[in-house]
Amino acid sequence: MTTTPTFAGARRASNQVSVQLYTVREALADDVAGTVARLAELGFASVEPFGELALSDELAAALAAHGIAAPTMHQSFVGSDDDALDALFAAAAARGTRTVIDPFTPPERWRTREDVEAVAAELAAAAAVAARHGVRVGYHNHAHELQSDLDGTTAFEVLAQRLADVAPEVVLEVDTYWVAVGGHDPVALLRRLGEQVVAVHLKDGPATADVLDQVALGQGTLPVADIVAAAPQALRVIELDDSRGDRFAAVADGLAFLREKGLA
């Protein structure tokens, strides 16, 4: 029997707007289908899954039921062997995800140029395997890649430069909030990185390391509209790592803010 996706709820957001499912991880742990339905009601047409959930049949069915795409996902793959990479990218491709992003490598991997070049080499190796499945790979930053200064250049930008030289097919997802926490201007960074950036994480708050300080877009100190303008080509992924308030409400308010600014 064929079922028709349901699209009830608020006006659908642009396909250029997504939400990182880590934001609503507790709700997903309790009820995948119901949580996806709530996001559909808000108007999301795209999400960014993470971890084992991203590759689950349960999530795939819930997304299909509401016509929601997953153009990107987060998976830890840097340094994995070819067999593990092959299985991961085959599974991602089967679910329609064409960009798989590694969300984190530890601070000790960003202390020297040699460290960063090793990360770039592992991303390049993963990209070669991913290409066999029609998938590309990317990297997502936290604060430590920006806090590491290598002869006047952030380690994150050293990575970007190295990738441009040896693996231009590898892309970047810039978490603009963690850039600010790391002491740098996310707008200026995005302008420097240019087309290497295919997605941005949009968060707001006082740019402190305490994730509980994060708030809905438009309610903090980050220049969200300027950030989007600095990378107009990038997928706009709403995320809160945590918050003192209700994260579902913050996601809804964030999407409303983007719509009000003509960015969704």
PDB file of C-alpha atoms in Angstrom:
ATOM      1  CA  MET A   1       0.000   0.000   0.000  1.00  0.00           C
ATOM      2  CA  THR A   2       1.303   3.460  -0.911  1.00  0.00           C
ATOM      3  CA  THR A   3       0.877   6.253   1.606  1.00  0.00           C
ATOM      4  CA  THR A   4       0.808   9.936   0.774  1.00  0.00           C
ATOM      5  CA  PRO A   5       3.040  12.247   2.809  1.00  0.00           C
ATOM      6  CA  THR A   6       1.124  14.702   4.963  1.00  0.00           C
ATOM      7  CA  PHE A   7       2.096  18.365   5.030  1.00  0.00           C
ATOM      8  CA  ALA A   8      -0.343  19.858   7.538  1.00  0.00           C
ATOM      9  CA  GLY A   9       0.741  22.709   9.753  1.00  0.00           C
ATOM     10  CA  ALA A  10       2.532  26.011   9.278  1.00  0.00           C
ATOM     11  CA  ARG A  11       3.724  27.279   5.922  1.00  0.00           C
ATOM     12  CA  ARG A  12       6.705  25.214   4.845  1.00  0.00           C
ATOM     13  CA  ALA A  13      10.106  26.771   5.251  1.00  0.00           C
ATOM     14  CA  SER A  14      12.504  27.061   2.354  1.00  0.00           C
ATOM     15  CA  ASN A  15      14.569  23.971   1.586  1.00  0.00           C
ATOM     16  CA  GLN A  16      17.540  26.169   2.525  1.00  0.00           C
ATOM     17  CA  VAL A  17      16.453  26.051   6.180  1.00  0.00           C
ATOM     18  CA  SER A  18      16.963  22.987   8.370  1.00  0.00           C
ATOM     19  CA  VAL A  19      17.131  22.023  12.033  1.00  0.00           C
ATOM     20  CA  GLN A  20      19.779  19.887  13.747  1.00  0.00           C
ATOM     21  CA  LEU A  21      17.907  17.054  15.428  1.00  0.00           C
ATOM     22  CA  TYR A  22      20.344  17.064  18.347  1.00  0.00           C
ATOM     23  CA  THR A  23      18.351  20.094  19.508  1.00  0.00           C
ATOM     24  CA  VAL A  24      15.350  17.854  20.276  1.00  0.00           C
ATOM     25  CA  ARG A  25      17.253  14.700  21.183  1.00  0.00           C
ATOM     26  CA  GLU A  26      15.287  13.919  24.345  1.00  0.00           C
ATOM     27  CA  ALA A  27      11.978  14.115  22.498  1.00  0.00           C
ATOM     28  CA  LEU A  28      13.353  11.885  19.751  1.00  0.00           C
ATOM     29  CA  ALA A  29      14.499   9.326  22.314  1.00  0.00           C
ATOM     30  CA  ASP A  30      10.913   9.090  23.554  1.00  0.00           C
ATOM     31  CA  ASP A  31       9.007   9.342  20.270  1.00  0.00           C
ATOM     32  CA  VAL A  32      10.649   9.628  16.862  1.00  0.00           C
ATOM     33  CA  ALA A  33       7.454   9.808  14.824  1.00  0.00           C
ATOM     34  CA  GLY A  34       5.788  12.312  17.125  1.00  0.00           C
ATOM     35  CA  THR A  35       8.840  14.560  17.263  1.00  0.00           C
ATOM     36  CA  VAL A  36       9.191  14.616  13.481  1.00  0.00           C
ATOM     37  CA  ALA A  37       5.475  15.398  13.238  1.00  0.00           C
ATOM     38  CA  ARG A  38       5.969  18.393  15.550  1.00  0.00           C
ATOM     39  CA  LEU A  39       8.810  19.693  13.373  1.00  0.00           C
ATOM     40  CA  ALA A  40       6.631  19.250  10.304  1.00  0.00           C
ATOM     41  CA  GLU A  41       3.876  21.216  12.038  1.00  0.00           C
ATOM     42  CA  LEU A  42       6.333  24.060  12.565  1.00  0.00           C
ATOM     43  CA  GLY A  43       6.992  24.033   8.833  1.00  0.00           C
ATOM     44  CA  PHE A  44      10.399  22.386   8.456  1.00  0.00           C
ATOM     45  CA  ALA A  45      11.037  20.727   5.098  1.00  0.00           C
ATOM     46  CA  SER A  46      14.591  19.637   5.999  1.00  0.00           C
ATOM     47  CA  VAL A  47      16.387  18.304   9.058  1.00  0.00           C
ATOM     48  CA  GLU A  48      19.958  17.377   9.950  1.00  0.00           C
ATOM     49  CA  PRO A  49      20.046  14.005  11.736  1.00  0.00           C
ATOM     50  CA  PHE A  50      22.935  12.735  13.849  1.00  0.00           C
ATOM     51  CA  GLY A  51      24.486   9.505  15.064  1.00  0.00           C
ATOM     52  CA  GLU A  52      22.783   6.114  14.966  1.00  0.00           C
ATOM     53  CA  LEU A  53      19.361   7.733  14.702  1.00  0.00           C
ATOM     54  CA  ALA A  54      20.311   9.261  11.345  1.00  0.00           C
ATOM     55  CA  LEU A  55      20.659   5.795   9.815  1.00  0.00           C
ATOM     56  CA  SER A  56      17.607   4.220  11.441  1.00  0.00           C
ATOM     57  CA  ASP A  57      14.627   2.932   9.499  1.00  0.00           C
ATOM     58  CA  GLU A  58      12.347   4.517  12.107  1.00  0.00           C
ATOM     59  CA  LEU A  59      13.597   8.012  11.344  1.00  0.00           C
ATOM     60  CA  ALA A  60      13.565   7.382   7.597  1.00  0.00           C
ATOM     61  CA  ALA A  61       9.902   6.353   7.781  1.00  0.00           C
ATOM     62  CA  ALA A  62       8.958   9.362   9.909  1.00  0.00           C
ATOM     63  CA  LEU A  63      10.679  11.802   7.553  1.00  0.00           C
ATOM     64  CA  ALA A  64       9.082  10.183   4.497  1.00  0.00           C
ATOM     65  CA  ALA A  65       5.638  10.395   6.087  1.00  0.00           C
ATOM     66  CA  HIS A  66       5.962  14.178   6.244  1.00  0.00           C
ATOM     67  CA  GLY A  67       7.961  14.791   3.081  1.00  0.00           C
ATOM     68  CA  ILE A  68      10.985  15.987   5.060  1.00  0.00           C
ATOM     69  CA  ALA A  69      14.461  15.714   3.536  1.00  0.00           C
ATOM     70  CA  ALA A  70      17.792  15.133   5.259  1.00  0.00           C
ATOM     71  CA  PRO A  71      20.304  16.755   2.907  1.00  0.00           C
ATOM     72  CA  THR A  72      23.036  16.665   5.573  1.00  0.00           C
ATOM     73  CA  MET A  73      23.793  14.468   8.563  1.00  0.00           C
ATOM     74  CA  HIS A  74      26.357  14.331  11.354  1.00  0.00           C
ATOM     75  CA  GLN A  75      28.499  11.206  11.708  1.00  0.00           C
ATOM     76  CA  SER A  76      31.881  10.697  13.365  1.00  0.00           C
ATOM     77  CA  PHE A  77      34.030   9.191  10.621  1.00  0.00           C
ATOM     78  CA  VAL A  78      37.426  10.936  10.598  1.00  0.00           C
ATOM     79  CA  GLY A  79      40.075   8.241  10.960  1.00  0.00           C
ATOM     80  CA  SER A  80      37.709   5.321  10.222  1.00  0.00           C
ATOM     81  CA  ASP A  81      38.872   2.459   8.017  1.00  0.00           C
ATOM     82  CA  ASP A  82      37.640   2.006   4.455  1.00  0.00           C
ATOM     83  CA  ASP A  83      35.143  -0.729   5.311  1.00  0.00           C
ATOM     84  CA  ALA A  84      33.458   1.417   7.957  1.00  0.00           C
ATOM     85  CA  LEU A  85      33.451   4.424   5.637  1.00  0.00           C
ATOM     86  CA  ASP A  86      31.998   2.384   2.790  1.00  0.00           C
ATOM     87  CA  ALA A  87      29.142   1.132   4.962  1.00  0.00           C
ATOM     88  CA  LEU A  88      28.422   4.604   6.333  1.00  0.00           C
ATOM     89  CA  PHE A  89      28.291   6.367   2.995  1.00  0.00           C
ATOM     90  CA  ALA A  90      26.246   3.597   1.387  1.00  0.00           C
ATOM     91  CA  ALA A  91      23.692   3.934   4.188  1.00  0.00           C
ATOM     92  CA  ALA A  92      23.634   7.725   3.913  1.00  0.00           C
ATOM     93  CA  ALA A  93      23.127   7.579   0.154  1.00  0.00           C
ATOM     94  CA  ALA A  94      20.291   5.074   0.578  1.00  0.00           C
ATOM     95  CA  ARG A  95      18.516   7.628   2.769  1.00  0.00           C
ATOM     96  CA  GLY A  96      18.977  10.449   0.291  1.00  0.00           C
ATOM     97  CA  THR A  97      21.667  12.278   2.266  1.00  0.00           C
ATOM     98  CA  ARG A  98      24.398  13.642   0.025  1.00  0.00           C
ATOM     99  CA  THR A  99      26.565  15.478   2.578  1.00  0.00           C
ATOM    100  CA  VAL A 100      27.935  13.663   5.632  1.00  0.00           C
ATOM    101  CA  ILE A 101      29.625  15.953   8.146  1.00  0.00           C
ATOM    102  CA  ASP A 102      31.999  14.996  10.940  1.00  0.00           C
ATOM    103  CA  PRO A 103      30.879  17.081  13.935  1.00  0.00           C
ATOM    104  CA  PHE A 104      33.936  16.943  16.199  1.00  0.00           C
ATOM    105  CA  THR A 105      37.576  16.027  16.543  1.00  0.00           C
ATOM    106  CA  PRO A 106      39.288  16.685  19.893  1.00  0.00           C
ATOM    107  CA  PRO A 107      41.384  19.770  20.706  1.00  0.00           C
ATOM    108  CA  GLU A 108      44.665  17.847  20.723  1.00  0.00           C
ATOM    109  CA  ARG A 109      44.291  17.357  16.973  1.00  0.00           C
ATOM    110  CA  TRP A 110      44.495  21.116  16.336  1.00  0.00           C
ATOM    111  CA  ARG A 111      47.691  22.187  18.109  1.00  0.00           C
ATOM    112  CA  THR A 112      50.146  22.210  15.193  1.00  0.00           C
ATOM    113  CA  ARG A 113      50.046  22.495  11.409  1.00  0.00           C
ATOM    114  CA  GLU A 114      51.037  18.845  11.228  1.00  0.00           C
ATOM    115  CA  ASP A 115      48.036  17.971  13.392  1.00  0.00           C
ATOM    116  CA  VAL A 116      45.690  19.872  11.098  1.00  0.00           C
ATOM    117  CA  GLU A 117      47.232  18.411   7.958  1.00  0.00           C
ATOM    118  CA  ALA A 118      46.599  14.940   9.381  1.00  0.00           C
ATOM    119  CA  VAL A 119      42.915  15.794   9.883  1.00  0.00           C
ATOM    120  CA  ALA A 120      42.767  17.100   6.315  1.00  0.00           C
ATOM    121  CA  ALA A 121      44.340  13.880   5.028  1.00  0.00           C
ATOM    122  CA  GLU A 122      41.755  11.782   6.851  1.00  0.00           C
ATOM    123  CA  LEU A 123      38.928  13.920   5.464  1.00  0.00           C
ATOM    124  CA  ALA A 124      40.398  13.532   1.974  1.00  0.00           C
ATOM    125  CA  ALA A 125      40.580   9.755   2.386  1.00  0.00           C
ATOM    126  CA  ALA A 126      36.962   9.664   3.524  1.00  0.00           C
ATOM    127  CA  ALA A 127      35.937  11.840   0.584  1.00  0.00           C
ATOM    128  CA  ALA A 128      37.436   9.342  -1.853  1.00  0.00           C
ATOM    129  CA  VAL A 129      35.294   6.555  -0.394  1.00  0.00           C
ATOM    130  CA  ALA A 130      32.201   8.767  -0.203  1.00  0.00           C
ATOM    131  CA  ALA A 131      32.497   9.694  -3.866  1.00  0.00           C
ATOM    132  CA  ARG A 132      31.852   6.073  -4.832  1.00  0.00           C
ATOM    133  CA  HIS A 133      28.380   6.512  -3.369  1.00  0.00           C
ATOM    134  CA  GLY A 134      27.665   9.976  -4.743  1.00  0.00           C
ATOM    135  CA  VAL A 135      28.224  11.499  -1.311  1.00  0.00           C
ATOM    136  CA  ARG A 136      30.519  14.314  -0.182  1.00  0.00           C
ATOM    137  CA  VAL A 137      32.017  14.857   3.246  1.00  0.00           C
ATOM    138  CA  GLY A 138      32.412  17.923   5.413  1.00  0.00           C
ATOM    139  CA  TYR A 139      33.673  19.127   8.763  1.00  0.00           C
ATOM    140  CA  HIS A 140      31.861  21.064  11.518  1.00  0.00           C
ATOM    141  CA  ASN A 141      33.775  23.214  14.002  1.00  0.00           C
ATOM    142  CA  HIS A 142      33.550  23.937  17.683  1.00  0.00           C
ATOM    143  CA  ALA A 143      35.459  26.684  19.512  1.00  0.00           C
ATOM    144  CA  HIS A 144      38.829  24.967  19.864  1.00  0.00           C
ATOM    145  CA  GLU A 145      39.600  25.015  16.138  1.00  0.00           C
ATOM    146  CA  LEU A 146      39.271  28.808  16.284  1.00  0.00           C
ATOM    147  CA  GLN A 147      41.148  29.223  19.560  1.00  0.00           C
ATOM    148  CA  SER A 148      44.210  27.416  18.219  1.00  0.00           C
ATOM    149  CA  ASP A 149      46.446  30.043  16.586  1.00  0.00           C
ATOM    150  CA  LEU A 150      49.024  28.730  14.126  1.00  0.00           C
ATOM    151  CA  ASP A 151      51.360  31.556  13.154  1.00  0.00           C
ATOM    152  CA  GLY A 152      48.546  34.096  13.050  1.00  0.00           C
ATOM    153  CA  THR A 153      45.952  31.877  11.367  1.00  0.00           C
ATOM    154  CA  THR A 154      43.254  29.897  13.131  1.00  0.00           C
ATOM    155  CA  ALA A 155      43.628  26.134  12.910  1.00  0.00           C
ATOM    156  CA  PHE A 156      40.204  25.980  11.272  1.00  0.00           C
ATOM    157  CA  GLU A 157      41.374  28.250   8.462  1.00  0.00           C
ATOM    158  CA  VAL A 158      44.573  26.239   8.138  1.00  0.00           C
ATOM    159  CA  LEU A 159      42.299  23.234   7.580  1.00  0.00           C
ATOM    160  CA  ALA A 160      40.290  25.134   4.980  1.00  0.00           C
ATOM    161  CA  GLN A 161      43.455  26.167   3.146  1.00  0.00           C
ATOM    162  CA  ARG A 162      44.849  22.640   3.212  1.00  0.00           C
ATOM    163  CA  LEU A 163      41.596  21.163   1.936  1.00  0.00           C
ATOM    164  CA  ALA A 164      41.480  23.695  -0.888  1.00  0.00           C
ATOM    165  CA  ASP A 165      44.905  22.432  -1.947  1.00  0.00           C
ATOM    166  CA  VAL A 166      44.562  18.667  -1.524  1.00  0.00           C
ATOM    167  CA  ALA A 167      40.826  17.865  -1.374  1.00  0.00           C
ATOM    168  CA  PRO A 168      38.637  20.701  -2.669  1.00  0.00           C
ATOM    169  CA  GLU A 169      35.668  18.342  -2.718  1.00  0.00           C
ATOM    170  CA  VAL A 170      35.569  18.412   1.103  1.00  0.00           C
ATOM    171  CA  VAL A 171      33.179  21.077   2.380  1.00  0.00           C
ATOM    172  CA  LEU A 172      32.693  23.005   5.608  1.00  0.00           C
ATOM    173  CA  GLU A 173      29.771  23.494   7.950  1.00  0.00           C
ATOM    174  CA  VAL A 174      30.521  26.550  10.070  1.00  0.00           C
ATOM    175  CA  ASP A 175      28.990  26.626  13.530  1.00  0.00           C
ATOM    176  CA  THR A 176      28.791  30.381  13.812  1.00  0.00           C
ATOM    177  CA  TYR A 177      28.063  30.384  17.535  1.00  0.00           C
ATOM    178  CA  TRP A 178      31.181  28.386  18.365  1.00  0.00           C
ATOM    179  CA  VAL A 179      33.183  30.715  16.132  1.00  0.00           C
ATOM    180  CA  ALA A 180      32.038  33.590  18.351  1.00  0.00           C
ATOM    181  CA  VAL A 181      32.755  31.592  21.517  1.00  0.00           C
ATOM    182  CA  GLY A 182      36.232  31.017  20.098  1.00  0.00           C
ATOM    183  CA  GLY A 183      36.786  34.768  19.971  1.00  0.00           C
ATOM    184  CA  HIS A 184      36.292  35.415  16.262  1.00  0.00           C
ATOM    185  CA  ASP A 185      33.805  37.259  14.069  1.00  0.00           C
ATOM    186  CA  PRO A 186      31.639  34.691  12.259  1.00  0.00           C
ATOM    187  CA  VAL A 187      30.679  37.154   9.521  1.00  0.00           C
ATOM    188  CA  ALA A 188      34.297  37.911   8.647  1.00  0.00           C
ATOM    189  CA  LEU A 189      35.216  34.221   8.782  1.00  0.00           C
ATOM    190  CA  LEU A 190      32.404  33.235   6.433  1.00  0.00           C
ATOM    191  CA  ARG A 191      33.479  35.900   3.965  1.00  0.00           C
ATOM    192  CA  ARG A 192      37.034  34.573   4.029  1.00  0.00           C
ATOM    193  CA  LEU A 193      35.978  30.958   3.561  1.00  0.00           C
ATOM    194  CA  GLY A 194      33.600  31.689   0.692  1.00  0.00           C
ATOM    195  CA  GLU A 195      32.193  28.786  -1.309  1.00  0.00           C
ATOM    196  CA  GLN A 196      33.848  26.126   0.849  1.00  0.00           C
ATOM    197  CA  VAL A 197      30.965  26.694   3.269  1.00  0.00           C
ATOM    198  CA  VAL A 198      27.881  24.670   2.319  1.00  0.00           C
ATOM    199  CA  ALA A 199      26.044  24.924   5.651  1.00  0.00           C
ATOM    200  CA  VAL A 200      25.991  27.083   8.759  1.00  0.00           C
ATOM    201  CA  HIS A 201      24.727  26.336  12.227  1.00  0.00           C
ATOM    202  CA  LEU A 202      22.635  29.258  13.402  1.00  0.00           C
ATOM    203  CA  LYS A 203      22.437  29.755  17.162  1.00  0.00           C
ATOM    204  CA  ASP A 204      22.066  32.746  19.429  1.00  0.00           C
ATOM    205  CA  GLY A 205      22.958  33.786  22.937  1.00  0.00           C
ATOM    206  CA  PRO A 206      25.758  35.716  24.673  1.00  0.00           C
ATOM    207  CA  ALA A 207      28.529  33.701  22.944  1.00  0.00           C
ATOM    208  CA  THR A 208      29.609  31.943  26.125  1.00  0.00           C
ATOM    209  CA  ALA A 209      30.815  28.361  26.424  1.00  0.00           C
ATOM    210  CA  ASP A 210      27.892  27.488  28.716  1.00  0.00           C
ATOM    211  CA  VAL A 211      25.415  25.831  26.349  1.00  0.00           C
ATOM    212  CA  LEU A 212      22.557  26.594  28.747  1.00  0.00           C
ATOM    213  CA  ASP A 213      22.979  30.264  27.783  1.00  0.00           C
ATOM    214  CA  GLN A 214      21.778  29.586  24.227  1.00  0.00           C
ATOM    215  CA  VAL A 215      18.472  31.164  23.198  1.00  0.00           C
ATOM    216  CA  ALA A 216      16.239  31.451  20.149  1.00  0.00           C
ATOM    217  CA  LEU A 217      17.551  33.259  17.092  1.00  0.00           C
ATOM    218  CA  GLY A 218      17.079  37.002  17.424  1.00  0.00           C
ATOM    219  CA  GLN A 219      17.121  36.931  21.227  1.00  0.00           C
ATOM    220  CA  GLY A 220      20.897  36.969  21.758  1.00  0.00           C
ATOM    221  CA  THR A 221      23.921  38.928  20.612  1.00  0.00           C
ATOM    222  CA  LEU A 222      24.857  37.237  17.340  1.00  0.00           C
ATOM    223  CA  PRO A 223      24.215  39.160  14.083  1.00  0.00           C
ATOM    224  CA  VAL A 224      22.125  36.385  12.557  1.00  0.00           C
ATOM    225  CA  ALA A 225      20.980  38.275   9.456  1.00  0.00           C
ATOM    226  CA  ASP A 226      24.535  39.395   8.709  1.00  0.00           C
ATOM    227  CA  ILE A 227      25.756  35.825   9.157  1.00  0.00           C
ATOM    228  CA  VAL A 228      23.264  34.547   6.598  1.00  0.00           C
ATOM    229  CA  ALA A 229      24.168  37.372   4.213  1.00  0.00           C
ATOM    230  CA  ALA A 230      27.852  36.428   4.475  1.00  0.00           C
ATOM    231  CA  ALA A 231      27.118  32.897   3.225  1.00  0.00           C
ATOM    232  CA  PRO A 232      23.941  33.142   1.148  1.00  0.00           C
ATOM    233  CA  GLN A 233      24.666  29.819  -0.556  1.00  0.00           C
ATOM    234  CA  ALA A 234      24.771  27.869   2.707  1.00  0.00           C
ATOM    235  CA  LEU A 235      22.098  25.652   4.209  1.00  0.00           C
ATOM    236  CA  ARG A 236      20.782  27.416   7.334  1.00  0.00           C
ATOM    237  CA  VAL A 237      20.634  24.883  10.153  1.00  0.00           C
ATOM    238  CA  ILE A 238      18.917  26.036  13.349  1.00  0.00           C
ATOM    239  CA  GLU A 239      20.411  24.453  16.462  1.00  0.00           C
ATOM    240  CA  LEU A 240      20.575  24.778  20.215  1.00  0.00           C
ATOM    241  CA  ASP A 241      23.064  22.569  22.042  1.00  0.00           C
ATOM    242  CA  ASP A 242      20.991  23.200  25.159  1.00  0.00           C
ATOM    243  CA  SER A 243      18.987  26.009  26.759  1.00  0.00           C
ATOM    244  CA  ARG A 244      17.387  27.030  30.012  1.00  0.00           C
ATOM    245  CA  GLY A 245      14.079  27.276  28.175  1.00  0.00           C
ATOM    246  CA  ASP A 246      12.025  24.936  26.031  1.00  0.00           C
ATOM    247  CA  ARG A 247      14.106  24.028  22.978  1.00  0.00           C
ATOM    248  CA  PHE A 248      11.096  23.247  20.813  1.00  0.00           C
ATOM    249  CA  ALA A 249       9.771  26.739  21.530  1.00  0.00           C
ATOM    250  CA  ALA A 250      13.196  28.197  20.743  1.00  0.00           C
ATOM    251  CA  VAL A 251      13.291  26.356  17.418  1.00  0.00           C
ATOM    252  CA  ALA A 252       9.829  27.681  16.566  1.00  0.00           C
ATOM    253  CA  ASP A 253      10.823  31.212  17.560  1.00  0.00           C
ATOM    254  CA  GLY A 254      14.045  30.920  15.571  1.00  0.00           C
ATOM    255  CA  LEU A 255      12.218  29.842  12.441  1.00  0.00           C
ATOM    256  CA  ALA A 256       9.744  32.696  12.940  1.00  0.00           C
ATOM    257  CA  PHE A 257      12.674  35.116  13.229  1.00  0.00           C
ATOM    258  CA  LEU A 258      14.190  33.887   9.961  1.00  0.00           C
ATOM    259  CA  ARG A 259      10.818  34.215   8.246  1.00  0.00           C
ATOM    260  CA  GLU A 260      10.357  37.741   9.594  1.00  0.00           C
ATOM    261  CA  LYS A 261      13.746  38.678   8.117  1.00  0.00           C
ATOM    262  CA  GLY A 262      12.928  37.035   4.784  1.00  0.00           C
ATOM    263  CA  LEU A 263      15.575  34.354   5.362  1.00  0.00           C
ATOM    264  CA  ALA A 264      13.307  31.289   5.423  1.00  0.00           C
TER     265      ALA A 264
END
